[in-house]
Coordinates of C-alpha atoms in Angstrom, one line a residue:
X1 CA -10.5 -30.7 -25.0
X2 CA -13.0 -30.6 -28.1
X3 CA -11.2 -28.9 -30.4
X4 CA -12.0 -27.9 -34.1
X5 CA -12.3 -25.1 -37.3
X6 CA -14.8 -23.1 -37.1
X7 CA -16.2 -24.4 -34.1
X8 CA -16.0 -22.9 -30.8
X9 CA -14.1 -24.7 -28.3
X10 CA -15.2 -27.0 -25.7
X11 CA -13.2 -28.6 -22.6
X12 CA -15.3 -31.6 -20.7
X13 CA -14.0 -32.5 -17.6
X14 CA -15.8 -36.3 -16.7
X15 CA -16.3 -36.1 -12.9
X16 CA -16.5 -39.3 -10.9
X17 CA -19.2 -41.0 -9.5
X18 CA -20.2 -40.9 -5.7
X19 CA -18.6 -43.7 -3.6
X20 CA -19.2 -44.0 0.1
X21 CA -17.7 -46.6 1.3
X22 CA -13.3 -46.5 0.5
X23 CA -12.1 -49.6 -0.5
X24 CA -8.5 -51.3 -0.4
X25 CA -6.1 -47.9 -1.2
X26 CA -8.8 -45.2 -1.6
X27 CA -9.0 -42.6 0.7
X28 CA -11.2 -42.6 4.2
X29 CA -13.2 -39.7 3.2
X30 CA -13.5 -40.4 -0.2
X31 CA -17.2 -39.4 -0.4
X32 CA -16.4 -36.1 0.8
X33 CA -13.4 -35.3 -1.3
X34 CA -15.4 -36.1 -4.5
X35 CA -18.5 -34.2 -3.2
X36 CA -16.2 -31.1 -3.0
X37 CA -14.5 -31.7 -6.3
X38 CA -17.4 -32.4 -8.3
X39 CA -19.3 -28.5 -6.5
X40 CA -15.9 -26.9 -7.4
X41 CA -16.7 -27.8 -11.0
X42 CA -20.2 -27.2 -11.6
X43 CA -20.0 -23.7 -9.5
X44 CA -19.2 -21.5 -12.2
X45 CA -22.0 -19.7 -14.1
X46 CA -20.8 -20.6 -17.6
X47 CA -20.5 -24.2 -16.9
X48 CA -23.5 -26.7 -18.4
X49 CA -24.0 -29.3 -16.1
X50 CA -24.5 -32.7 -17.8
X51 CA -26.8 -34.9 -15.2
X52 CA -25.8 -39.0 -17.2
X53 CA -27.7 -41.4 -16.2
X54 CA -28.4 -44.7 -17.4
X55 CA -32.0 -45.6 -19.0
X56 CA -33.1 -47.8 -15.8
X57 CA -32.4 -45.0 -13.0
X58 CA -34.9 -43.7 -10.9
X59 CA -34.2 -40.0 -11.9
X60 CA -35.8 -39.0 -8.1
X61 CA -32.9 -41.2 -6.7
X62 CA -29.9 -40.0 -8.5
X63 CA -27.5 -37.7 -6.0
X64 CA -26.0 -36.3 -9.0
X65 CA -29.3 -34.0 -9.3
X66 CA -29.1 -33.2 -4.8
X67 CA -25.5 -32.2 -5.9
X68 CA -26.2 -29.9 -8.6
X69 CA -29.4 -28.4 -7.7
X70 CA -28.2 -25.6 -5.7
X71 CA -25.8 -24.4 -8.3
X72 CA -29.3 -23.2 -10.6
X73 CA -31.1 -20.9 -10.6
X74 CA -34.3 -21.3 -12.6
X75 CA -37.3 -20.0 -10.8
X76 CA -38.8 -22.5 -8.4
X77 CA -41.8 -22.9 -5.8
X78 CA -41.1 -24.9 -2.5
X79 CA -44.1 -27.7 -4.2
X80 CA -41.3 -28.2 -7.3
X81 CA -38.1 -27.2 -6.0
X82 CA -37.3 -30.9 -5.0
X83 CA -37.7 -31.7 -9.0
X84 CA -35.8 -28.5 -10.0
X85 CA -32.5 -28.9 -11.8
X86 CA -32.3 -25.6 -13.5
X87 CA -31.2 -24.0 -16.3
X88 CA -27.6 -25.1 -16.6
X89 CA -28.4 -29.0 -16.7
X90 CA -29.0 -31.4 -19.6
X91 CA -30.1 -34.5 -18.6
X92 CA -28.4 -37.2 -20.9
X93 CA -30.1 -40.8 -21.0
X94 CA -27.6 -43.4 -22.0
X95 CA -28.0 -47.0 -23.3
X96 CA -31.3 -45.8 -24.8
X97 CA -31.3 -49.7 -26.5
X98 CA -31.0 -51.6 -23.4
X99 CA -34.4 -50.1 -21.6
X100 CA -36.3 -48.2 -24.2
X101 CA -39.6 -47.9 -22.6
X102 CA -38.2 -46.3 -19.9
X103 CA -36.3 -43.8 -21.8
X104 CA -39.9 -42.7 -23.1
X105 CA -41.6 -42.5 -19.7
X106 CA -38.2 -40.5 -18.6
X107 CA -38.5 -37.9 -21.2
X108 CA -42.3 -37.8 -21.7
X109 CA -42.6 -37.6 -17.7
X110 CA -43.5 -34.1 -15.7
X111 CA -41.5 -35.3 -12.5
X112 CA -38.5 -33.2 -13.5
X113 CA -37.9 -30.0 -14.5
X114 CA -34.5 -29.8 -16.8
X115 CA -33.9 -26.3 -17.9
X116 CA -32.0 -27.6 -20.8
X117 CA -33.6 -30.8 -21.9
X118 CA -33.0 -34.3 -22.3
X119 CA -30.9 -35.7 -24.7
X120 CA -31.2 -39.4 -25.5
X121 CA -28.0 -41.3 -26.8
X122 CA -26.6 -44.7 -27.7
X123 CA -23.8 -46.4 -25.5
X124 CA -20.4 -47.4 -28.5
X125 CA -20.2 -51.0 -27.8
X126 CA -17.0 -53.3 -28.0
X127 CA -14.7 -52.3 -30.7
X128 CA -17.3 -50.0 -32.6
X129 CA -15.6 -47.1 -34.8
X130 CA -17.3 -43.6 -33.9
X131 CA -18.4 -43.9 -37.3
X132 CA -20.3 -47.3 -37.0
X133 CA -21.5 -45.9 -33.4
X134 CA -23.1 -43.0 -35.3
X135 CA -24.8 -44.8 -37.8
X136 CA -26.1 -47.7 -35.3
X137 CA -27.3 -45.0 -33.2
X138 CA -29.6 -43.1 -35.5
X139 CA -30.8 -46.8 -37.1
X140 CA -32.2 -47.3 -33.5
X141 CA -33.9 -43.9 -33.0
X142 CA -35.6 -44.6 -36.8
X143 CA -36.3 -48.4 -36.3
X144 CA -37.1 -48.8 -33.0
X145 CA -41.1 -49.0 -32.2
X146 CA -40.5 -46.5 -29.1
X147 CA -37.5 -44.6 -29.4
X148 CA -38.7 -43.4 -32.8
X149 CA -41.5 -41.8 -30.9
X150 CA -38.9 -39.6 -29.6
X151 CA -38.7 -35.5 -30.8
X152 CA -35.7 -36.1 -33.2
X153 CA -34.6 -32.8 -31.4
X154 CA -34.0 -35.0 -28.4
X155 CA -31.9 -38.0 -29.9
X156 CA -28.4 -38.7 -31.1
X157 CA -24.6 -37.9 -29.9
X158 CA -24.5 -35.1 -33.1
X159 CA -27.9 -33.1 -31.1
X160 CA -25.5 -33.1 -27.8
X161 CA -22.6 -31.7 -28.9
X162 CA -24.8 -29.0 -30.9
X163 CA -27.3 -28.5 -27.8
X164 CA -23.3 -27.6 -25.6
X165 CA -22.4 -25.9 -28.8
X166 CA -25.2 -23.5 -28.7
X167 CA -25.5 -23.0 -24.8
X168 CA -22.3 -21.9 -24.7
X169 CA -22.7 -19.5 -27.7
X170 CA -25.3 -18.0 -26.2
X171 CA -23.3 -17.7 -22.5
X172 CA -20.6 -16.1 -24.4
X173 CA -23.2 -13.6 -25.9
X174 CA -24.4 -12.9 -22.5
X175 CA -21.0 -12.3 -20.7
X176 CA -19.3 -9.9 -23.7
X177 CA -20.9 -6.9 -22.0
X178 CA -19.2 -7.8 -18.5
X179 CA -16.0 -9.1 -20.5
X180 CA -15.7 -5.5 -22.2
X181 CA -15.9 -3.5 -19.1
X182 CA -13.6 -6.0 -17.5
X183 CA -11.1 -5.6 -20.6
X184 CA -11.5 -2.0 -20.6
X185 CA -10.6 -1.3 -16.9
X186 CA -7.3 -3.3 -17.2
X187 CA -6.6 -1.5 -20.0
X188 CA -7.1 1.9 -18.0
X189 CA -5.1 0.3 -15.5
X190 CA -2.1 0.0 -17.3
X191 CA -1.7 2.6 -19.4
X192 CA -1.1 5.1 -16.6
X193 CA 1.4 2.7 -15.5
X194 CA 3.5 2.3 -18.4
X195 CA 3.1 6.4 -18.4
X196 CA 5.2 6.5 -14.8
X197 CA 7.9 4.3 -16.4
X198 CA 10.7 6.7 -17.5
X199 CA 10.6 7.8 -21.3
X200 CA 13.1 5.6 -23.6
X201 CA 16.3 8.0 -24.4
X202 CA 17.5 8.1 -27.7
X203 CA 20.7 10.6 -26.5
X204 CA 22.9 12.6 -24.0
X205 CA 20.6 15.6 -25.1
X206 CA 17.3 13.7 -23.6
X207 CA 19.2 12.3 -21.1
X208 CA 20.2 16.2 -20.1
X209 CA 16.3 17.1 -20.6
X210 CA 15.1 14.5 -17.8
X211 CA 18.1 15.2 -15.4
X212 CA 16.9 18.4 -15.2
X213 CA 13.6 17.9 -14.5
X214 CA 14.5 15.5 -12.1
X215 CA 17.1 17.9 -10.1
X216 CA 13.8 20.5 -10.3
X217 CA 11.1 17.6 -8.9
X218 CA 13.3 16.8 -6.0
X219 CA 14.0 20.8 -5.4
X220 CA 10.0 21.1 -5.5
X221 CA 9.7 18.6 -3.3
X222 CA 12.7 19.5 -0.4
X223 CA 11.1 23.0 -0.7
X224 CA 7.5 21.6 0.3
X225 CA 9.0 19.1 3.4
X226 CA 11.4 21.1 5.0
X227 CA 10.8 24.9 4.1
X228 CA 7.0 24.9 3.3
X229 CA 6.2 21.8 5.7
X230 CA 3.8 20.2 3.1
X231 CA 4.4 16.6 3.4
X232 CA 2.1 15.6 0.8
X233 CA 2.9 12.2 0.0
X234 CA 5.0 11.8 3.1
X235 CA 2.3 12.9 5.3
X236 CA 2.1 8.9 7.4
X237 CA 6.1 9.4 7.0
X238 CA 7.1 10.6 10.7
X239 CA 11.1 10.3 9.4
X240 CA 10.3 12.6 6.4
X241 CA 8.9 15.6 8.6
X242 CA 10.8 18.9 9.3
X243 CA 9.6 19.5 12.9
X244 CA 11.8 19.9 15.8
X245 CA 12.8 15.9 17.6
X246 CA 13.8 17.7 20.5
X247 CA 14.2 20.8 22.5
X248 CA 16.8 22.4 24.6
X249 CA 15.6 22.3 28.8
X250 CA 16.9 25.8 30.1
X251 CA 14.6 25.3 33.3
X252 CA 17.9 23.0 34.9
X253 CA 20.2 25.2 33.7
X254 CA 19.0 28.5 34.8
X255 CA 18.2 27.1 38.5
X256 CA 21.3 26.6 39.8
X257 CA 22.6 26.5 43.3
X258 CA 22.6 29.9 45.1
X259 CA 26.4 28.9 46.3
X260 CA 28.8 30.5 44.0
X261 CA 27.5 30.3 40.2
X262 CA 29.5 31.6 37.2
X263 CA 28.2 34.3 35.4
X264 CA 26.0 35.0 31.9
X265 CA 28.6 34.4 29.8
X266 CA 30.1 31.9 31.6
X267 CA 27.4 29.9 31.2
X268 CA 27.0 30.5 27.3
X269 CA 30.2 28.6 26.9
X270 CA 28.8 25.5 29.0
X271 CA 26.2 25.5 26.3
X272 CA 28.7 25.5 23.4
X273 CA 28.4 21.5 23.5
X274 CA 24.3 21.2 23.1
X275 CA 24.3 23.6 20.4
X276 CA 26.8 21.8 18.6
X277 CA 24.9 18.4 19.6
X278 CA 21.7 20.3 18.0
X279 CA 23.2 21.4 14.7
X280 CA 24.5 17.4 14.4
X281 CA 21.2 16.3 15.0
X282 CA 19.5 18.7 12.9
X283 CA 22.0 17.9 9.8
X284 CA 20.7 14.0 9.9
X285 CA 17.5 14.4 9.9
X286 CA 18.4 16.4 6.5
X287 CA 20.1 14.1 5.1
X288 CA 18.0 11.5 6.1
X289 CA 15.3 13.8 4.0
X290 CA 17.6 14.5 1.3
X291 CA 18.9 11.1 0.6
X292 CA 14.9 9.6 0.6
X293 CA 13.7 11.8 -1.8
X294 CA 16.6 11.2 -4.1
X295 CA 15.7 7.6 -3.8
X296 CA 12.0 8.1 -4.4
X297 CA 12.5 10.5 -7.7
X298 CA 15.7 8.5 -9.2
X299 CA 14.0 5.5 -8.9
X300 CA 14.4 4.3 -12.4
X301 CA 17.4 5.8 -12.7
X302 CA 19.5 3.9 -9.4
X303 CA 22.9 4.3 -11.1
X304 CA 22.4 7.9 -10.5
X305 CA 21.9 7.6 -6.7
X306 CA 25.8 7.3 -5.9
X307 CA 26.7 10.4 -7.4
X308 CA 23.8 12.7 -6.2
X309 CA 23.7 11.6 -2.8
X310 CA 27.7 12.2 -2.7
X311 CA 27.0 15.8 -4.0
X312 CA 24.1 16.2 -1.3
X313 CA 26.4 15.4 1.2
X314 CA 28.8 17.4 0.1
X315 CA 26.8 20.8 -0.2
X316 CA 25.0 19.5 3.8
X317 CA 28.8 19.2 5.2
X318 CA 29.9 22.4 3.8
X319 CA 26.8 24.1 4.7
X320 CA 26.4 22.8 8.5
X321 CA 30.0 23.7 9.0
X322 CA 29.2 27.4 8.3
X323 CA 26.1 27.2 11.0
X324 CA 28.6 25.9 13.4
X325 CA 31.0 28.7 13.3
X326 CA 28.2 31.3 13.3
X327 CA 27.1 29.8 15.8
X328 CA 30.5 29.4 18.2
X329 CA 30.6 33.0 17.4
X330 CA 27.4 33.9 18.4
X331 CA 28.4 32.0 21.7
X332 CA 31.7 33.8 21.7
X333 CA 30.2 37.4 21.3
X334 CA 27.7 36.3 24.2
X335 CA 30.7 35.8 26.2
X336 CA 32.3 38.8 25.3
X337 CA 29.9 41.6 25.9
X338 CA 26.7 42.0 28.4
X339 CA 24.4 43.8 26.6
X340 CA 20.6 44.1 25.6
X341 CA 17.7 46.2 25.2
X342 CA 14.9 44.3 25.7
X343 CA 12.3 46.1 27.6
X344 CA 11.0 43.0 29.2
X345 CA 14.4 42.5 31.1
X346 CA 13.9 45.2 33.3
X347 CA 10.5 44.2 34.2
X348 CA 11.9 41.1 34.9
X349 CA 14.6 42.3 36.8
X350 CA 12.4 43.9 39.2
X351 CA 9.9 41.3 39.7
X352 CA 12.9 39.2 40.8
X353 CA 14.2 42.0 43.4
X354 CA 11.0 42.6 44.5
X355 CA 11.4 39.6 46.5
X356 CA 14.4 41.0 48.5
X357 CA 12.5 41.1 51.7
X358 CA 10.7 37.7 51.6
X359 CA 15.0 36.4 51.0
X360 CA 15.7 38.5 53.7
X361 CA 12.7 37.7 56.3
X362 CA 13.3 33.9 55.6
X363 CA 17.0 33.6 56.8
X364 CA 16.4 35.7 59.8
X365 CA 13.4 33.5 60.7
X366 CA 15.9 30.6 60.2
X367 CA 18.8 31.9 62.2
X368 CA 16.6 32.7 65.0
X369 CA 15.2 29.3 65.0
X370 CA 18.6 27.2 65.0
X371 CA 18.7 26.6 68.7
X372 CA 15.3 25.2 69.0
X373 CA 13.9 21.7 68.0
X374 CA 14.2 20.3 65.0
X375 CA 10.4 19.7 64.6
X376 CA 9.6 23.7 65.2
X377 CA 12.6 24.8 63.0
X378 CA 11.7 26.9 59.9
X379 CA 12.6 25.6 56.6
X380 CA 15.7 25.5 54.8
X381 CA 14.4 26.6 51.5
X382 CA 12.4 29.4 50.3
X383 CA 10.6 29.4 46.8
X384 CA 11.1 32.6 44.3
X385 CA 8.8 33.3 41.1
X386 CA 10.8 33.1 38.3
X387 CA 14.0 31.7 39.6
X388 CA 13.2 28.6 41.7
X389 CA 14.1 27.3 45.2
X390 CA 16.5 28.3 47.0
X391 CA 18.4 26.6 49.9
X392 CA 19.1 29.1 52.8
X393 CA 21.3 26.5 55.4
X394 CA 24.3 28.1 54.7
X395 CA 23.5 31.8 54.0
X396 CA 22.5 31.9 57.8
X397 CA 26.3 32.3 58.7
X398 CA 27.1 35.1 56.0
X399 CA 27.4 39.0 56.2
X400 CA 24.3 40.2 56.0
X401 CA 25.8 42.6 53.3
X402 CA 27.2 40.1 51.2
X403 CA 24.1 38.2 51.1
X404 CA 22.2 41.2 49.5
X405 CA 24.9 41.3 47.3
X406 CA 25.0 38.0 46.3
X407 CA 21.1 38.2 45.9
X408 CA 21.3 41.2 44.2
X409 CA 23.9 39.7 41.8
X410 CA 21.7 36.2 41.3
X411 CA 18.5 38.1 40.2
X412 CA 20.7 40.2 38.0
X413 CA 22.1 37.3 36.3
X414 CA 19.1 35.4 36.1
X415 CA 16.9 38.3 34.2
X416 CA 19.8 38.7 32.1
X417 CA 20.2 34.9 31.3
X418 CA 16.5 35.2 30.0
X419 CA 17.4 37.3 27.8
X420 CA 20.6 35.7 26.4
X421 CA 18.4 31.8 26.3
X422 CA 15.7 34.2 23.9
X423 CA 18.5 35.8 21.9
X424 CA 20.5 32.4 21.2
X425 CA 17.3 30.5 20.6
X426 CA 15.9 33.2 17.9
X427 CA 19.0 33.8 15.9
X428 CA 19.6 30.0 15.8
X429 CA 16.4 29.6 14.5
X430 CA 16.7 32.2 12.2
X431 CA 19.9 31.3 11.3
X432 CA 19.2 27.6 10.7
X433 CA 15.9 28.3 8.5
X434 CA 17.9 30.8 6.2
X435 CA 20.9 28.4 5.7
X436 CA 18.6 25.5 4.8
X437 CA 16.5 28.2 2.5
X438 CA 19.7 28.7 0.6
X439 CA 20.8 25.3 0.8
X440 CA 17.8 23.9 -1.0
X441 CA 16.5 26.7 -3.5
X442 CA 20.8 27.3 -4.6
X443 CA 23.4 25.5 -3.0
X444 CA 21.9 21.9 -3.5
X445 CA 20.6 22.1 -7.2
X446 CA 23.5 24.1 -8.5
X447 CA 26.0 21.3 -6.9
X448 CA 23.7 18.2 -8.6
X449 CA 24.1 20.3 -11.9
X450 CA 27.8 21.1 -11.8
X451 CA 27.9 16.9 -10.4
X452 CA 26.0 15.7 -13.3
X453 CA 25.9 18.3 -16.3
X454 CA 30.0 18.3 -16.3
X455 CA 30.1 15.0 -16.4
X456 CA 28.7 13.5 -19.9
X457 CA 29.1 9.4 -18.4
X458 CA 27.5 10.3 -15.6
X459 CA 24.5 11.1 -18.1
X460 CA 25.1 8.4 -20.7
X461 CA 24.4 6.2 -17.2
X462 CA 20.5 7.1 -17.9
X463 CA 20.8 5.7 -21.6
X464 CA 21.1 2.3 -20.8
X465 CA 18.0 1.4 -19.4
X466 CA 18.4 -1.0 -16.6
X467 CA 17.0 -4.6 -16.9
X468 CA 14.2 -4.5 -14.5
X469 CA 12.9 -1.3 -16.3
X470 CA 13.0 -2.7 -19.7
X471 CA 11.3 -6.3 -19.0
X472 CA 8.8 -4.0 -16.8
X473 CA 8.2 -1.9 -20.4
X474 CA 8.1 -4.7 -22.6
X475 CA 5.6 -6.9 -20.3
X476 CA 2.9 -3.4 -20.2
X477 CA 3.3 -3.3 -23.7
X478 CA 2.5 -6.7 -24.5
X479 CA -0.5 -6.3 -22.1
X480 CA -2.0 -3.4 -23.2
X481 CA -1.3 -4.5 -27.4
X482 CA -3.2 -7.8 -26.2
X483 CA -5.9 -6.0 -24.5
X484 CA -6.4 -3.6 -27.2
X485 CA -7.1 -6.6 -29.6
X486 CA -9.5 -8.3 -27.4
X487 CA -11.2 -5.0 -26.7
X488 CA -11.7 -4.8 -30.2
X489 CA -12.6 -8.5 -31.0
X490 CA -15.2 -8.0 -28.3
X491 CA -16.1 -4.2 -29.5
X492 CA -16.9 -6.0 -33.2
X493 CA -19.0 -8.8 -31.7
X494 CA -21.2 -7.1 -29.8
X495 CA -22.5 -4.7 -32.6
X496 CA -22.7 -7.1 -35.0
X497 CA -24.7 -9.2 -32.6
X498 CA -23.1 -12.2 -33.6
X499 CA -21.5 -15.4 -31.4
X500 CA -20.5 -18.3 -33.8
X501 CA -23.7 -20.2 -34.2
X502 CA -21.6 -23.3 -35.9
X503 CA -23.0 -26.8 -36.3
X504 CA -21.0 -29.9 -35.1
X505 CA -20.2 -31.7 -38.5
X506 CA -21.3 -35.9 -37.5
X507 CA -18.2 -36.7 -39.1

């Protein structure tokens, strides 16, 4: 590092030269790792290449210019772009004393283009001070007969470090505007981040402020998922969605054997058990809701997470338990009284009769059919619209009466059954969506309130902000104060047009 007042700071990294062949220790592709260390360094745009080369070197022959070459990107034709090096690259001659004349034809020579010049220097020898180095050097670019030919601009250790010097003020000129916009959208970047981090509070009267905008965020946003079914942010959250997991297949249930079969409200009671395993199921998805969107809009407020899902749980445990005993006695009145006046059951009653002679023609076909061969014996099962198949074997041997009855009785049973699966299914679902209503727009916030308001250490809890929160705060602030200085810095530079022009003192 090159490091002084005033001066713009400079860091030289001295690369190695190219070796092909590893000796003793060094490693077998050698060549190859240097080649990629030495294109790693001289990528970047704001880096000045320095081509050294010593005052006898065939320029043309010198890999370090084949290296770097590629990496500028002054103008070229495909005549010169072999003798290209570019606008990045100074070309320093060393041991200037040891071969002058060839420094002269070197410099003097068209056979290379160096966007940044040549700069001729003198080699320290032996114990030499930088002082005594410095004064040797410019005695031989006065004295010598051809090195004093040379453009003064073009001599001396002092001209190099000014020539880096002023490169590199003017590459800082050029990337400010890039640096700016750069420093400007990290600064937008953050800002709206330290925004979302919860506001620092001061007392239990702040502390009451945010809780209740936080038990009326996570109201808004139960209302929207389950009631509304806007999923908004939870929309690629399959868990978070309201809609039914499953349904309830009445199609076994309501095709049962034509042997003896219990009757309408017999069968509501079987059912008792999956509307009981509905309402469970129904209830965790809930919570499951209830208890993610807690953790979503408490997040920087955990210690509160404990109490509010207890008091969720609470008010979703009270509230199922009501569904389920409307709901046994909605099974209960079903088995109490037959009753409905639903137009479309008699329609469907007599579609169902209506197939009293097809019942009727099938089991006489079949019982006249018994005695002959199996192959040319009618089937055993007929198929009725609306109910399903029926198997006929053993209705051959019954009454002929008391198979009408028993038909008679089945359709019955089975256009009333309709009617009882659309009752059950509609009050549940109106049932269910007005407990949930309540549940979410009342029961829920009023319980978190009562949980929380009543109880001033739950609220002190949001006082003391936790670690994680605080070193989150203090690193954005430090961020955006640095950034806000730099974005100044840089704002003042580029109006006044000015990048530190500085000379190298010699000395």
């Amino acid at each position: 590092m090159v490091k002084k007042k005033d001066v713009p700071d400079l860091t030289l990294v001295d690369l190695p030269g190219f070796i092909r062949i590893a000796v003793e220790d060094q490693p077998r592709h050698i060549y190859r790792d240097i080649l990629e260390l030495v294109k790693k360094y001289i990528k970047p745009e704001e880096t000045i290449i320095l081509n050294v080369v010593a005052s006898w070197a065939e320029l043309q022959m010198c890999e370090s210019f084949d290296v770097s070459r590629p990496f500028n990107d002054l103008s070229t034709t495909r005549s010169n772009i072999s003798s290209n090096l570019g606008r990045r690259t100074i070309v320093v001659i060393t041991k200037c004393d040891q071969r002058p004349e060839d420094v002269v034809a070197k410099v003097s020579g068209r056979s290379i283009n160096v966007g940044l010049g040549f700069v001729c220097v003198r080699n320290r020898i032996d114990d030499e001070t930088y002082a005594e180095a410095r004064k040797k050097e410019a005695s031989l670019f006065e004295t010598d007969p051809m090195l004093s030919k040379l453009d003064k601009s073009m001599v001396g250790i002092p001209v190099l470090a000014n020539k880096l010097m002023e490169v590199q003020a003017k590459m800082i000129a050029m990337c400010l505007p890039n640096i700016m916009r750069k420093v400007s959208e990290r600064l937008h970047g953050l800002i709206p981040e330290l925004a979302k981090l919860p506001r620092t509070l001061a007392s239990v009267s702040d502390a009451r402020g945010v809780l209740i905008e936080m038990v009326g965020s996570i109201k808004d946003t139960l209302q929207n998922l389950i009631i509304r079914g806007e999923y908004g942010e939870y929309e690629e959250d399959m868990k978070m969605h309201g809609d039914a997991r499953g349904k309830w297949d009445t199609a076994t249930s309501v095709r049962a054997s034509f042997r003896i079969s219990p009757t309408a409200p017999e069968k509501a009671k079987q059912h008792f058990g999956i509307a009981m395993s509905f309402i469970n199921e129904v209830w965790g998805c809930l919570e499951t809701i209830c208890i993610k969107v807690f953790e979503d809009r408490c997040k920087h407020y955990r210690q509160l997470l404990p109490a509010l899902k207890a008091s969720a749980q609470r008010v979703l445990e009270e509230t199922k338990e009501k569904f389920k005993e409307r709901a046994a006695e909605m099974i209960e009145m079903e088995q109490g009284t037959d009753y409905t006046c639903d137009p479309n059951h008699a329609t469907c009653l007599q579609k169902l009769l209506e197939n009293r002679d097809m019942f009727v023609n099938a089991i006489q076909t079949r019982k006249s059919s018994i005695n002959m061969p199996s192959e040319v014996q009618k089937p055993l099962e007929i198929n009725i619209e609306g109910y399903g198949s029926i198997d006929i074997k053993h209705l051959v041997c019954i009454d002929e009466s008391l198979r009408e009855q028993a038909f008679d009785m089945k359709m019955r049973i089975t256009a009333y059954w309709e009617v009882v699966v659309n009752r059950m299914v509609g009050w549940a679902a109106l049932q269910l969506r007005f407990m949930i209503r309540k549940m979410v727009i009342k029961e829920l916030p009023r319980e978190i309130s009562k949980e929380m308001m009543a109880n001033d250490a739950q609220v002190e809890k949001m006082i003391a902000e936790p670690p994680s929160v605080a070193a989150e705060r203090e690193a954005l602030q430090r961020s955006i104060k640095l950034l806000q200085e730099s974005k100044e810095v840089l704002q003042n530079a580029i109006e006044s047009g000015e990048v530190s022009q500085t000379t190298l003192d010699p000395d």
